[in-house]
Coordinates of N, CA, C and O in Angstrom, one line a residue:
M30 N -67.1 -36.8 -51.6 CA -65.9 -36.1 -52.1 C -66.3 -34.7 -52.5 O -67.4 -34.5 -53.1
P31 N -65.5 -33.7 -52.2 CA -65.8 -32.3 -52.6 C -65.8 -32.2 -54.1 O -65.0 -32.9 -54.8
K32 N -66.6 -31.3 -54.7 CA -66.6 -31.2 -56.1 C -65.6 -30.1 -56.5 O -65.6 -29.0 -55.9
P33 N -64.8 -30.4 -57.5 CA -63.8 -29.4 -58.0 C -64.5 -28.2 -58.7 O -65.6 -28.4 -59.2
P34 N -63.9 -27.1 -58.7 CA -64.6 -26.0 -59.5 C -64.6 -26.3 -61.0 O -63.7 -27.0 -61.5
T35 N -65.8 -26.0 -61.6 CA -65.9 -26.2 -63.0 C -66.6 -25.0 -63.6 O -67.0 -24.1 -62.8
A36 N -66.9 -25.0 -64.9 CA -67.6 -23.8 -65.5 C -69.0 -23.6 -64.8 O -69.4 -22.5 -64.6
K37 N -69.7 -24.8 -64.5 CA -71.0 -24.7 -63.9 C -70.9 -24.5 -62.4 O -71.9 -24.0 -61.8
N38 N -69.8 -24.8 -61.8 CA -69.6 -24.7 -60.4 C -68.3 -24.0 -60.2 O -67.3 -24.5 -59.8
P39 N -68.4 -22.6 -60.3 CA -67.1 -21.8 -60.3 C -66.6 -21.8 -58.8 O -67.3 -22.0 -57.9
D40 N -65.3 -21.6 -58.8 CA -64.6 -21.5 -57.5 C -65.2 -20.3 -56.7 O -65.3 -19.2 -57.2
P41 N -65.7 -20.6 -55.5 CA -66.3 -19.5 -54.7 C -65.3 -18.4 -54.3 O -65.7 -17.3 -53.9
N42 N -64.0 -18.7 -54.4 CA -63.0 -17.7 -54.0 C -62.0 -17.5 -55.2 O -60.9 -17.9 -55.2
P43 N -62.6 -17.0 -56.3 CA -61.7 -16.8 -57.5 C -60.6 -15.8 -57.2 O -60.7 -15.0 -56.4
G44 N -59.5 -16.0 -57.9 CA -58.4 -15.1 -57.7 C -57.2 -15.8 -58.5 O -57.4 -16.9 -59.0
P45 N -56.1 -15.2 -58.4 CA -55.0 -15.8 -59.1 C -54.6 -17.1 -58.5 O -54.6 -17.3 -57.3
N46 N -54.3 -18.1 -59.4 CA -53.9 -19.4 -58.9 C -52.4 -19.3 -58.6 O -51.6 -18.7 -59.3
P47 N -52.0 -20.0 -57.5 CA -50.6 -20.1 -57.2 C -49.9 -20.7 -58.4 O -50.4 -21.7 -59.0
G48 N -48.8 -20.2 -58.8 CA -48.0 -20.8 -59.9 C -48.4 -20.3 -61.3 O -48.0 -20.7 -62.3
T49 N -49.3 -19.3 -61.3 CA -49.7 -18.7 -62.6 C -49.1 -17.2 -62.6 O -48.9 -16.6 -61.6
T50 N -48.9 -16.8 -63.8 CA -48.4 -15.4 -64.0 C -49.7 -14.5 -63.9 O -50.6 -14.8 -64.6
P51 N -49.7 -13.5 -63.1 CA -50.9 -12.6 -63.0 C -51.2 -12.1 -64.4 O -50.4 -11.7 -65.2
G52 N -52.5 -12.1 -64.6 CA -53.1 -11.6 -65.9 C -53.0 -12.6 -67.0 O -53.4 -12.3 -68.1
T53 N -52.6 -13.8 -66.7 CA -52.6 -14.9 -67.7 C -53.2 -16.1 -67.1 O -53.5 -16.2 -65.9
N54 N -53.5 -17.1 -68.0 CA -54.1 -18.3 -67.5 C -53.1 -19.5 -67.8 O -53.5 -20.6 -68.0
T55 N -51.8 -19.1 -68.0 CA -50.8 -20.1 -68.3 C -49.8 -20.1 -67.2 O -49.6 -19.1 -66.5
E56 N -49.0 -21.2 -67.1 CA -47.9 -21.2 -66.2 C -46.6 -21.3 -66.9 O -46.5 -21.9 -68.0
T57 N -45.6 -20.8 -66.2 CA -44.2 -21.0 -66.7 C -43.7 -22.4 -66.2 O -44.2 -22.9 -65.2
E58 N -42.8 -23.0 -66.9 CA -42.2 -24.3 -66.5 C -41.7 -24.2 -65.0 O -41.9 -25.1 -64.2
T59 N -41.0 -23.1 -64.7 CA -40.4 -23.0 -63.4 C -41.5 -22.9 -62.3 O -41.4 -23.5 -61.3
E60 N -42.5 -22.1 -62.6 CA -43.6 -22.0 -61.6 C -44.3 -23.3 -61.4 O -44.6 -23.7 -60.3
T61 N -44.6 -24.1 -62.5 CA -45.2 -25.4 -62.4 C -44.3 -26.3 -61.6 O -44.8 -27.0 -60.7
E62 N -43.1 -26.4 -61.9 CA -42.2 -27.3 -61.2 C -42.0 -27.0 -59.8 O -42.0 -27.9 -58.9
T63 N -42.0 -25.8 -59.4 CA -41.8 -25.4 -58.0 C -43.1 -25.8 -57.2 O -43.1 -26.4 -56.2
E64 N -44.3 -25.4 -57.8 CA -45.5 -25.8 -57.1 C -45.7 -27.3 -57.1 O -46.1 -27.8 -56.0
R65 N -45.4 -28.0 -58.1 CA -45.6 -29.4 -58.2 C -44.6 -30.0 -57.1 O -45.0 -30.9 -56.4
A66 N -43.4 -29.5 -57.0 CA -42.5 -30.1 -56.0 C -42.9 -29.9 -54.6 O -42.8 -30.8 -53.8
V67 N -43.5 -28.7 -54.3 CA -44.0 -28.5 -53.0 C -45.2 -29.4 -52.7 O -45.3 -30.1 -51.6
L68 N -46.2 -29.4 -53.6 CA -47.4 -30.2 -53.4 C -47.0 -31.7 -53.3 O -47.5 -32.5 -52.4
Q69 N -46.2 -32.2 -54.2 CA -45.8 -33.6 -54.2 C -45.0 -34.0 -52.9 O -45.2 -35.1 -52.4
A70 N -44.2 -33.1 -52.5 CA -43.4 -33.4 -51.2 C -44.4 -33.5 -50.0 O -44.2 -34.4 -49.2
L71 N -45.4 -32.6 -50.0 CA -46.4 -32.7 -48.9 C -47.1 -34.1 -49.0 O -47.3 -34.8 -48.0
L72 N -47.6 -34.4 -50.2 CA -48.3 -35.6 -50.4 C -47.4 -36.9 -50.1 O -47.8 -37.8 -49.4
D73 N -46.2 -36.8 -50.5 CA -45.3 -38.0 -50.3 C -45.0 -38.1 -48.8 O -44.9 -39.2 -48.3
Q74 N -44.9 -37.0 -48.0 CA -44.7 -37.1 -46.6 C -45.9 -37.8 -45.9 O -45.7 -38.7 -45.1
L75 N -47.1 -37.4 -46.3 CA -48.3 -38.0 -45.8 C -48.4 -39.5 -46.2 O -48.8 -40.3 -45.4
R76 N -48.1 -39.8 -47.4 CA -48.1 -41.2 -47.9 C -47.2 -42.1 -47.0 O -47.5 -43.2 -46.6
N77 N -46.0 -41.6 -46.8 CA -45.0 -42.3 -46.0 C -45.5 -42.5 -44.6 O -45.3 -43.5 -44.0
S78 N -46.1 -41.4 -44.1 CA -46.6 -41.5 -42.7 C -47.6 -42.5 -42.5 O -47.6 -43.3 -41.5
I79 N -48.6 -42.6 -43.4 CA -49.7 -43.5 -43.2 C -49.2 -45.0 -43.5 O -49.6 -45.9 -42.8
A80 N -48.3 -45.1 -44.4 CA -47.7 -46.5 -44.6 C -47.0 -46.9 -43.4 O -47.0 -48.1 -43.0
A81 N -46.2 -46.0 -42.8 CA -45.5 -46.4 -41.6 C -46.4 -46.8 -40.4 O -46.1 -47.7 -39.6
K82 N -47.6 -46.2 -40.4 CA -48.6 -46.6 -39.3 C -49.0 -48.0 -39.4 O -49.3 -48.7 -38.4
A83 N -49.1 -48.6 -40.6 CA -49.6 -49.9 -40.8 C -48.4 -50.9 -40.9 O -48.6 -52.1 -40.7
S84 N -47.2 -50.4 -41.0 CA -46.0 -51.3 -41.1 C -45.7 -51.9 -39.7 O -45.8 -51.2 -38.7
G85 N -45.5 -53.2 -39.7 CA -45.1 -53.9 -38.4 C -46.2 -54.2 -37.5 O -46.0 -54.8 -36.4
V86 N -47.5 -53.9 -37.9 CA -48.6 -54.3 -37.0 C -49.0 -55.7 -37.4 O -49.2 -56.1 -38.5
P87 N -49.0 -56.6 -36.4 CA -49.3 -58.0 -36.7 C -50.8 -58.3 -37.0 O -51.7 -57.5 -36.7
E88 N -51.0 -59.4 -37.6 CA -52.4 -59.9 -37.8 C -52.8 -60.4 -36.4 O -52.0 -60.9 -35.7
P89 N -54.1 -60.3 -36.1 CA -55.2 -59.7 -36.8 C -55.4 -58.2 -36.6 O -56.2 -57.6 -37.2
Q90 N -54.5 -57.6 -35.7 CA -54.7 -56.2 -35.4 C -54.7 -55.3 -36.6 O -55.5 -54.3 -36.6
V91 N -53.9 -55.5 -37.6 CA -53.8 -54.6 -38.7 C -55.1 -54.6 -39.5 O -55.4 -53.6 -40.1
R92 N -55.9 -55.6 -39.4 CA -57.2 -55.6 -40.2 C -58.4 -55.5 -39.3 O -59.5 -55.4 -39.8
T93 N -58.2 -55.5 -38.0 CA -59.3 -55.4 -37.0 C -59.8 -54.0 -37.0 O -59.0 -53.1 -36.8
A94 N -61.1 -53.9 -37.0 CA -61.7 -52.6 -36.9 C -61.4 -52.0 -35.6 O -61.6 -52.6 -34.5
G95 N -61.0 -50.7 -35.5 CA -60.7 -50.1 -34.3 C -61.7 -49.1 -33.8 O -61.6 -48.6 -32.7
V96 N -62.8 -48.9 -34.6 CA -63.9 -48.0 -34.3 C -65.2 -48.7 -34.8 O -65.1 -49.5 -35.7
P97 N -66.3 -48.2 -34.3 CA -67.6 -48.8 -34.7 C -67.9 -48.8 -36.2 O -68.6 -49.6 -36.8
S98 N -67.3 -47.9 -37.0 CA -67.5 -47.8 -38.4 C -66.9 -48.9 -39.2 O -67.2 -49.1 -40.3
G99 N -66.0 -49.7 -38.5 CA -65.3 -50.8 -39.2 C -64.0 -50.5 -39.8 O -63.4 -51.3 -40.4
T100 N -63.5 -49.2 -39.6 CA -62.2 -48.8 -40.2 C -61.0 -49.5 -39.5 O -61.0 -49.6 -38.3
S101 N -60.1 -50.0 -40.3 CA -58.9 -50.7 -39.9 C -57.7 -50.0 -40.6 O -57.9 -49.4 -41.6
L102 N -56.5 -50.3 -40.0 CA -55.3 -49.8 -40.7 C -55.2 -50.3 -42.1 O -54.9 -49.6 -43.1
L103 N -55.4 -51.6 -42.3 CA -55.3 -52.2 -43.6 C -56.3 -51.7 -44.5 O -56.0 -51.4 -45.7
G104 N -57.5 -51.4 -44.0 CA -58.6 -50.9 -44.9 C -58.2 -49.5 -45.3 O -58.5 -49.1 -46.5
L105 N -57.6 -48.7 -44.5 CA -57.3 -47.3 -44.9 C -56.2 -47.3 -46.0 O -56.4 -46.5 -46.9
I106 N -55.2 -48.2 -45.9 CA -54.2 -48.2 -46.9 C -54.8 -48.7 -48.2 O -54.5 -48.2 -49.3
K107 N -55.6 -49.8 -48.2 CA -56.3 -50.3 -49.4 C -57.1 -49.2 -50.0 O -57.1 -49.0 -51.2
H108 N -57.9 -48.4 -49.2 CA -58.7 -47.4 -49.7 C -57.9 -46.3 -50.4 O -58.2 -45.9 -51.5
L109 N -56.8 -45.9 -49.7 CA -56.0 -44.8 -50.3 C -55.3 -45.3 -51.7 O -55.2 -44.4 -52.6
A110 N -55.0 -46.5 -51.8 CA -54.4 -47.0 -53.1 C -55.5 -46.9 -54.1 O -55.2 -46.4 -55.3
C111 N -56.8 -47.2 -53.8 CA -57.9 -47.1 -54.8 C -58.1 -45.6 -55.1 O -58.4 -45.3 -56.3
V112 N -58.0 -44.7 -54.1 CA -58.3 -43.3 -54.4 C -57.1 -42.7 -55.3 O -57.4 -42.0 -56.2
E113 N -55.9 -43.1 -55.0 CA -54.8 -42.7 -55.9 C -55.0 -43.2 -57.3 O -54.8 -42.5 -58.3
R114 N -55.4 -44.5 -57.5 CA -55.7 -45.0 -58.8 C -56.8 -44.2 -59.5 O -56.8 -44.0 -60.7
F115 N -57.8 -43.9 -58.7 CA -59.0 -43.2 -59.3 C -58.5 -41.8 -59.8 O -58.8 -41.4 -61.0
Y116 N -57.9 -41.0 -59.0 CA -57.6 -39.6 -59.3 C -56.3 -39.5 -60.2 O -56.3 -38.6 -61.1
F117 N -55.3 -40.3 -60.1 CA -54.1 -40.1 -60.9 C -54.0 -41.0 -62.1 O -53.3 -40.7 -63.0
L118 N -54.7 -42.2 -62.0 CA -54.6 -43.2 -63.1 C -55.9 -43.3 -63.9 O -55.9 -44.1 -64.8
G119 N -57.0 -42.7 -63.4 CA -58.2 -42.8 -64.1 C -59.0 -44.1 -64.0 O -59.8 -44.5 -64.8
E120 N -58.7 -44.9 -62.9 CA -59.3 -46.2 -62.7 C -60.5 -46.1 -61.7 O -60.3 -45.6 -60.6
E121 N -61.6 -46.4 -62.2 CA -62.9 -46.4 -61.3 C -63.0 -47.7 -60.5 O -62.9 -48.8 -61.1
P122 N -63.1 -47.6 -59.2 CA -63.3 -48.8 -58.4 C -64.7 -49.4 -58.7 O -65.6 -48.7 -59.0
A123 N -64.8 -50.7 -58.4 CA -66.1 -51.4 -58.6 C -67.1 -50.8 -57.6 O -68.3 -50.7 -57.9
G124 N -66.7 -50.5 -56.4 CA -67.5 -49.9 -55.4 C -66.7 -49.3 -54.3 O -65.8 -50.0 -53.8
W125 N -67.0 -48.1 -53.9 CA -66.2 -47.4 -53.0 C -66.2 -48.0 -51.6 O -65.2 -48.1 -50.9
A126 N -67.3 -48.5 -51.2 CA -67.4 -49.2 -49.8 C -66.4 -50.3 -49.7 O -65.8 -50.5 -48.6
A127 N -66.2 -51.1 -50.8 CA -65.3 -52.2 -50.7 C -63.9 -51.8 -50.6 O -63.0 -52.6 -50.2
T128 N -63.6 -50.6 -51.0 CA -62.2 -50.2 -50.9 C -61.7 -50.0 -49.5 O -60.4 -50.0 -49.3
M129 N -62.6 -50.0 -48.5 CA -62.2 -49.9 -47.1 C -62.1 -51.2 -46.4 O -61.8 -51.3 -45.2
R130 N -62.4 -52.3 -47.1 CA -62.5 -53.6 -46.5 C -61.5 -54.5 -47.1 O -61.7 -55.0 -48.2
P131 N -60.5 -54.9 -46.3 CA -59.5 -55.8 -46.9 C -60.1 -57.2 -47.0 O -61.0 -57.6 -46.2
S132 N -59.7 -57.9 -48.1 CA -60.2 -59.3 -48.3 C -59.4 -60.2 -47.4 O -58.4 -59.9 -46.8
A133 N -59.9 -61.5 -47.3 CA -59.2 -62.5 -46.5 C -57.8 -62.7 -47.0 O -56.9 -63.1 -46.3
D134 N -57.6 -62.5 -48.3 CA -56.3 -62.8 -49.0 C -55.4 -61.6 -48.8 O -54.1 -61.8 -49.0
D135 N -55.9 -60.4 -48.5 CA -55.0 -59.3 -48.3 C -54.2 -59.4 -47.0 O -54.7 -59.8 -46.0
T136 N -52.9 -59.1 -47.1 CA -52.0 -59.0 -46.0 C -51.4 -57.6 -45.9 O -51.5 -56.9 -46.9
A137 N -50.8 -57.3 -44.8 CA -50.2 -56.0 -44.7 C -49.1 -55.8 -45.8 O -49.0 -54.7 -46.4
E138 N -48.4 -56.9 -46.0 CA -47.3 -56.8 -47.0 C -47.9 -56.6 -48.4 O -47.4 -55.7 -49.2
T139 N -48.9 -57.3 -48.8 CA -49.5 -57.1 -50.1 C -50.2 -55.8 -50.3 O -50.0 -55.2 -51.4
V140 N -50.9 -55.4 -49.3 CA -51.6 -54.1 -49.4 C -50.6 -52.9 -49.4 O -50.8 -52.0 -50.2
L141 N -49.6 -53.0 -48.6 CA -48.6 -51.9 -48.6 C -47.8 -51.9 -49.9 O -47.5 -50.9 -50.4
A142 N -47.5 -53.1 -50.4 CA -46.8 -53.2 -51.7 C -47.6 -52.6 -52.8 O -47.1 -51.8 -53.7
D143 N -48.9 -52.9 -52.8 CA -49.8 -52.3 -53.8 C -49.9 -50.8 -53.7 O -49.9 -50.1 -54.7
Y144 N -50.0 -50.3 -52.5 CA -50.0 -48.9 -52.2 C -48.8 -48.2 -52.8 O -48.8 -47.2 -53.5
R145 N -47.6 -48.8 -52.5 CA -46.4 -48.2 -52.9 C -46.2 -48.2 -54.4 O -45.7 -47.3 -55.0
A146 N -46.7 -49.3 -55.0 CA -46.6 -49.4 -56.5 C -47.6 -48.4 -57.2 O -47.2 -47.8 -58.2
T147 N -48.7 -48.2 -56.6 CA -49.7 -47.2 -57.1 C -49.1 -45.8 -56.9 O -49.2 -45.0 -57.9
I148 N -48.4 -45.5 -55.8 CA -47.8 -44.2 -55.6 C -46.7 -44.0 -56.7 O -46.7 -42.9 -57.3
E149 N -45.9 -45.0 -57.0 CA -44.9 -44.9 -58.1 C -45.6 -44.5 -59.4 O -45.1 -43.6 -60.2
Q150 N -46.7 -45.2 -59.7 CA -47.4 -44.9 -61.0 C -48.0 -43.5 -61.0 O -47.9 -42.8 -62.0
A151 N -48.6 -43.1 -59.9 CA -49.2 -41.8 -59.7 C -48.1 -40.7 -59.9 O -48.3 -39.7 -60.6
N152 N -46.9 -40.9 -59.3 CA -45.8 -40.0 -59.4 C -45.3 -39.8 -60.8 O -44.9 -38.8 -61.2
R153 N -45.3 -40.9 -61.6 CA -44.9 -40.9 -63.0 C -45.9 -40.0 -63.8 O -45.5 -39.2 -64.6
V154 N -47.2 -40.1 -63.5 CA -48.2 -39.3 -64.1 C -48.0 -37.8 -63.7 O -48.1 -37.0 -64.6
L155 N -47.8 -37.6 -62.5 CA -47.5 -36.2 -62.0 C -46.3 -35.6 -62.7 O -46.3 -34.5 -63.2
G156 N -45.3 -36.4 -62.8 CA -44.0 -35.9 -63.4 C -44.2 -35.6 -64.9 O -43.5 -34.8 -65.5
A157 N -45.1 -36.3 -65.6 CA -45.4 -36.1 -67.0 C -46.3 -35.0 -67.3 O -46.5 -34.6 -68.4
C158 N -47.0 -34.4 -66.3 CA -48.0 -33.4 -66.5 C -47.2 -32.0 -66.6 O -46.6 -31.6 -65.7
P159 N -47.3 -31.4 -67.8 CA -46.6 -30.2 -68.1 C -47.2 -29.0 -67.5 O -46.5 -28.0 -67.3
D160 N -48.4 -29.0 -67.0 CA -49.1 -27.8 -66.6 C -50.2 -28.3 -65.6 O -51.1 -29.1 -66.0
L161 N -50.2 -27.8 -64.4 CA -51.1 -28.3 -63.3 C -52.5 -27.8 -63.6 O -53.4 -28.2 -62.9
T162 N -52.7 -26.9 -64.6 CA -54.1 -26.5 -64.9 C -54.8 -27.6 -65.8 O -56.0 -27.5 -66.1
R163 N -54.0 -28.5 -66.4 CA -54.5 -29.5 -67.3 C -55.3 -30.5 -66.5 O -55.1 -30.7 -65.3
P164 N -56.3 -31.2 -67.1 CA -57.1 -32.2 -66.4 C -56.3 -33.4 -66.0 O -55.4 -33.8 -66.7
A165 N -56.7 -33.9 -64.9 CA -56.1 -35.2 -64.4 C -56.7 -36.3 -65.2 O -57.8 -36.2 -65.7
P166 N -56.1 -37.5 -65.2 CA -56.7 -38.6 -65.9 C -58.1 -39.0 -65.2 O -58.2 -38.7 -64.0
R167 N -59.0 -39.5 -66.0 CA -60.3 -39.7 -65.4 C -61.0 -40.8 -66.2 O -61.0 -40.8 -67.4
A168 N -61.6 -41.7 -65.5 CA -62.5 -42.7 -66.1 C -63.7 -41.9 -66.7 O -64.0 -40.8 -66.3
P169 N -64.3 -42.4 -67.8 CA -65.4 -41.7 -68.5 C -66.5 -41.4 -67.5 O -66.9 -42.2 -66.7
R170 N -66.9 -40.1 -67.5 CA -68.0 -39.6 -66.6 C -68.7 -38.5 -67.4 O -68.2 -38.0 -68.4
R171 N -69.8 -38.0 -66.8 CA -70.5 -36.9 -67.4 C -69.9 -35.6 -67.1 O -70.1 -34.6 -67.8
T172 N -69.1 -35.5 -66.0 CA -68.6 -34.2 -65.7 C -67.1 -34.1 -66.1 O -66.4 -35.2 -66.2
P173 N -66.6 -32.9 -66.3 CA -65.2 -32.8 -66.7 C -64.2 -33.2 -65.6 O -64.6 -33.1 -64.4
A174 N -63.1 -33.7 -66.0 CA -62.1 -34.0 -65.0 C -61.5 -32.8 -64.3 O -61.4 -31.7 -64.9
P175 N -61.2 -32.9 -63.0 CA -60.6 -31.7 -62.3 C -59.2 -31.5 -62.8 O -58.6 -32.4 -63.4
S176 N -58.7 -30.3 -62.5 CA -57.3 -30.1 -62.9 C -56.3 -30.9 -62.0 O -56.7 -31.4 -61.0
M177 N -55.1 -31.0 -62.5 CA -54.1 -31.8 -61.7 C -53.8 -31.0 -60.4 O -53.6 -31.6 -59.4
R178 N -53.9 -29.7 -60.5 CA -53.7 -28.9 -59.2 C -54.7 -29.3 -58.2 O -54.4 -29.5 -57.0
W179 N -56.0 -29.3 -58.6 CA -57.1 -29.6 -57.7 C -56.9 -31.1 -57.2 O -57.1 -31.4 -56.0
T180 N -56.5 -32.0 -58.1 CA -56.3 -33.4 -57.7 C -55.2 -33.5 -56.7 O -55.4 -34.2 -55.7
L181 N -54.1 -32.8 -56.8 CA -53.0 -32.9 -55.9 C -53.5 -32.3 -54.5 O -53.2 -32.9 -53.5
A182 N -54.2 -31.2 -54.5 CA -54.7 -30.6 -53.3 C -55.7 -31.6 -52.6 O -55.6 -31.8 -51.4
H183 N -56.5 -32.1 -53.4 CA -57.5 -33.1 -52.8 C -56.8 -34.3 -52.2 O -57.2 -34.8 -51.1
M184 N -55.8 -34.8 -52.9 CA -55.1 -36.0 -52.4 C -54.3 -35.7 -51.1 O -54.2 -36.6 -50.3
I185 N -53.8 -34.5 -51.0 CA -53.2 -34.1 -49.7 C -54.2 -34.1 -48.6 O -54.0 -34.7 -47.5
E186 N -55.4 -33.6 -48.9 CA -56.5 -33.5 -47.9 C -56.9 -34.9 -47.5 O -57.1 -35.3 -46.4
E187 N -57.2 -35.8 -48.5 CA -57.7 -37.1 -48.3 C -56.7 -38.0 -47.5 O -57.0 -38.7 -46.6
T188 N -55.4 -37.9 -47.9 CA -54.4 -38.7 -47.3 C -54.1 -38.2 -45.9 O -54.0 -39.0 -44.9
A189 N -54.1 -36.9 -45.6 CA -54.0 -36.3 -44.3 C -55.1 -36.7 -43.4 O -54.9 -37.1 -42.2
R190 N -56.3 -36.7 -43.9 CA -57.5 -37.1 -43.0 C -57.3 -38.5 -42.6 O -57.5 -38.9 -41.5
H191 N -57.0 -39.4 -43.6 CA -56.8 -40.8 -43.2 C -55.6 -41.1 -42.4 O -55.6 -42.0 -41.6
A192 N -54.5 -40.3 -42.6 CA -53.4 -40.4 -41.7 C -53.7 -40.1 -40.3 O -53.2 -40.8 -39.4
G193 N -54.6 -39.2 -40.1 CA -55.1 -38.9 -38.7 C -55.9 -40.1 -38.1 O -55.7 -40.4 -37.0
H194 N -56.7 -40.7 -39.0 CA -57.4 -41.9 -38.6 C -56.4 -43.0 -38.2 O -56.6 -43.7 -37.2
A195 N -55.4 -43.2 -39.0 CA -54.4 -44.2 -38.8 C -53.6 -43.9 -37.5 O -53.3 -44.9 -36.7
D196 N -53.4 -42.7 -37.2 CA -52.7 -42.3 -35.9 C -53.5 -42.9 -34.7 O -53.0 -43.5 -33.8
I197 N -54.8 -42.6 -34.7 CA -55.7 -43.1 -33.6 C -55.8 -44.6 -33.6 O -55.6 -45.2 -32.5
L198 N -55.9 -45.2 -34.7 CA -56.0 -46.7 -34.8 C -54.7 -47.3 -34.2 O -54.8 -48.3 -33.4
R199 N -53.6 -46.8 -34.7 CA -52.3 -47.4 -34.2 C -52.1 -47.2 -32.7 O -51.7 -48.1 -32.0
E200 N -52.5 -46.0 -32.2 CA -52.3 -45.8 -30.8 C -53.2 -46.8 -30.0 O -52.8 -47.3 -29.0
R201 N -54.4 -47.0 -30.5 CA -55.3 -48.0 -29.8 C -54.8 -49.4 -29.9 O -55.0 -50.2 -29.0
I202 N -54.0 -49.7 -30.9 CA -53.5 -51.1 -31.0 C -52.3 -51.3 -30.1 O -52.3 -52.3 -29.3
D203 N -51.3 -50.5 -30.1 CA -50.1 -50.8 -29.3 C -49.5 -49.5 -28.7 O -48.4 -49.6 -28.1
G204 N -50.2 -48.4 -28.7 CA -49.7 -47.2 -28.0 C -48.7 -46.4 -28.8 O -48.3 -45.3 -28.3
T205 N -48.4 -46.8 -30.0 CA -47.5 -46.0 -30.8 C -48.1 -44.7 -31.3 O -49.2 -44.7 -31.7
T206 N -47.3 -43.6 -31.1 CA -47.8 -42.3 -31.5 C -46.7 -41.6 -32.3 O -45.6 -42.1 -32.4
G207 N -47.1 -40.5 -32.9 CA -46.1 -39.7 -33.7 C -46.1 -40.1 -35.1 O -46.9 -41.0 -35.6
R208 N -45.3 -39.5 -35.9 CA -45.2 -39.8 -37.4 C -44.6 -41.1 -37.6 O -44.6 -41.7 -38.5

């Protein structure tokens, strides 16, 4: 995972942050709401896209690895739910490798329901954040939590990357392409 800018690891491209008033380090409510709305809309579009890729795929194809790394549609959705919980809810997974492997008890319905419930919780956290420069929730660690802005941008990147993986896996399963 890329490291967010911190005091010890400054942003290599410093400059005004979108949504901030030049010459200040604070945001107005309107700037925050507009930026949040754009970022959240992009993230929601990607979330819906990847969930649609796993919807309607029968067992065992939804859990069958489509590439030598062992990645499956069900594993991608399970992983993204864990990543959402980590970044937006401050929940640390027991082990990241396990987040990509559905259990024998996991079904497409249960994993998708968990993903959607996690998204609802994450969106409530986002909606309650008054300023995107504030830290995102975080399980106790030695390093400071990234800002909510960085977290949103990272989740867009993470979800987009895995949505691309899901596109390929779904096409390999039944030829379905597109969003």
